[in-house]
GROMACS .gro file of C-alpha atoms in nm:
model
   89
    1UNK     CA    1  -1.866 -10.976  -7.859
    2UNK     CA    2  -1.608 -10.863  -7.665
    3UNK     CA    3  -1.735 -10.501  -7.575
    4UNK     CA    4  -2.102 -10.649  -7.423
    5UNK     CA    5  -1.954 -10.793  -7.160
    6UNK     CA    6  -1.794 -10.455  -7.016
    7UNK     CA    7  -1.752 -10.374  -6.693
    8UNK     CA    8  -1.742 -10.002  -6.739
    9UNK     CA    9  -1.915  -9.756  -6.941
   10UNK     CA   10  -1.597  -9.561  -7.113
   11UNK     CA   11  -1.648  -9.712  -7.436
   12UNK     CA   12  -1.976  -9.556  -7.483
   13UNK     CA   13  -1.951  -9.260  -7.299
   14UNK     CA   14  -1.578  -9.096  -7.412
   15UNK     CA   15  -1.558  -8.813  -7.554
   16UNK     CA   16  -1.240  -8.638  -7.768
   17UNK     CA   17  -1.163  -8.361  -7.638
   18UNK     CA   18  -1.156  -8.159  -7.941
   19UNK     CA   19  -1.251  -7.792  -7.827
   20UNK     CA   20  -0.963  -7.789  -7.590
   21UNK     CA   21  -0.702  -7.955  -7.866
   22UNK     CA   22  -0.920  -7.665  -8.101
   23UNK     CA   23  -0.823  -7.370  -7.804
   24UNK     CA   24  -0.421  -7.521  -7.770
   25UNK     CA   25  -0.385  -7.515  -8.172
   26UNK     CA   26  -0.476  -7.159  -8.195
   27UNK     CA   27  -0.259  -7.054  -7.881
   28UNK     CA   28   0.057  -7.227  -8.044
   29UNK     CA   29  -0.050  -7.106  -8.440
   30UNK     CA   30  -0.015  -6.727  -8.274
   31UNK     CA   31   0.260  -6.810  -7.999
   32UNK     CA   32   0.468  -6.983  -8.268
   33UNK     CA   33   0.389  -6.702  -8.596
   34UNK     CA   34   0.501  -6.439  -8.357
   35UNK     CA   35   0.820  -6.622  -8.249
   36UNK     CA   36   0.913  -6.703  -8.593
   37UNK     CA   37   0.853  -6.320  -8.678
   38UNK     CA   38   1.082  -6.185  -8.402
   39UNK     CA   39   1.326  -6.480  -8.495
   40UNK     CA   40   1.327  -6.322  -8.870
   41UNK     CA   41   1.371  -5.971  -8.723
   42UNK     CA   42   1.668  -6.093  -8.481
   43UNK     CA   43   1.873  -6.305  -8.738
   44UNK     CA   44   1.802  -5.975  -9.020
   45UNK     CA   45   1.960  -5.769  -8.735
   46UNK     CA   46   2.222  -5.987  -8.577
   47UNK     CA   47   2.287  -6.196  -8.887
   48UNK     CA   48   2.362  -6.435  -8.633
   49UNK     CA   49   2.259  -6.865  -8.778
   50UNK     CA   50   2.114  -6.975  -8.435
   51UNK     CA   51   1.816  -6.734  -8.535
   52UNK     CA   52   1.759  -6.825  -8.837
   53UNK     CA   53   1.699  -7.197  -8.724
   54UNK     CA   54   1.511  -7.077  -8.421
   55UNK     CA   55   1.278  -6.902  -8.702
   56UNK     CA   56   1.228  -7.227  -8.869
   57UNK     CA   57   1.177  -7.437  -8.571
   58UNK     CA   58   0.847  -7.174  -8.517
   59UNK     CA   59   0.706  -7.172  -8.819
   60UNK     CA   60   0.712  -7.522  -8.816
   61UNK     CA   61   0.535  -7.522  -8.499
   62UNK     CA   62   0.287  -7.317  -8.637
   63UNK     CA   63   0.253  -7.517  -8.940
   64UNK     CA   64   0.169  -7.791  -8.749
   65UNK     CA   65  -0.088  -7.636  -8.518
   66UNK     CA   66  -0.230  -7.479  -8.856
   67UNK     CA   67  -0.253  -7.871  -9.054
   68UNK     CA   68  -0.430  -7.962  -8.676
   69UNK     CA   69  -0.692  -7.696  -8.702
   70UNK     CA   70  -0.801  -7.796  -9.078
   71UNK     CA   71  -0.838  -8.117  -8.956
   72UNK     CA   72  -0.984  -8.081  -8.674
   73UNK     CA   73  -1.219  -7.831  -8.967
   74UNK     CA   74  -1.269  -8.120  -9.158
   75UNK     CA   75  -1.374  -8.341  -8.847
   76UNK     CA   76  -1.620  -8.125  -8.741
   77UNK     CA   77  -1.803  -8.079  -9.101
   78UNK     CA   78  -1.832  -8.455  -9.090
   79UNK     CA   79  -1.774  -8.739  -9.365
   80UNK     CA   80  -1.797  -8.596  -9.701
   81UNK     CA   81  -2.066  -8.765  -9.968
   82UNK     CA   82  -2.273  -8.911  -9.639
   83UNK     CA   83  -2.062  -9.160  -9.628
   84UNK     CA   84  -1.899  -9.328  -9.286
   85UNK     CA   85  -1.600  -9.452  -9.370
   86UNK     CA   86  -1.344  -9.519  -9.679
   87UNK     CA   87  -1.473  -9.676 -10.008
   88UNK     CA   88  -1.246  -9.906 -10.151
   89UNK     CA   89  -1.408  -9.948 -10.497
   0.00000   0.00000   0.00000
């Protein structure tokens, strides 16, 4: 096999660096809520279109840094029914 004859000792030693992609998640889920929040309270007051993308364009951000913390959640609980992988049957 392929990995026995290695030089190096990444492939058994790497880590994920999960607690700082846990610590960036958070900071953009709040940077990106309050954005989209100020965005709602400009376009309401302005009435103004650009705003009112800007708001979406935030939320979505946060939306995404929200879907990355549950499964980043769901990593760190582990597989679900002991199992280690997919079951095809």
């Amino acid at each position: 096999m392929w990995l026995r004859n290695r030089a190096g000792t990444e492939p058994v030693t790497a880590r994920s660096p999960l607690r700082a992609r846990r610590v960036l998640s958070w900071i953009a889920l709040v940077v990106a809520a309050a954005a989209a929040v100020f965005f709602v309270i400009r376009a309401m007051a302005t009435g103004e279109q650009v705003w009112v993308w800007e708001a979406a364009l935030a939320a979505a951000v946060a939306v995404v840094a929200a879907v990355d913390l549950a499964v980043l959640r769901r990593r760190r609980a582990g597989p679900s029914g002991g199992g280690h992988g997919r079951s095809d049957g």
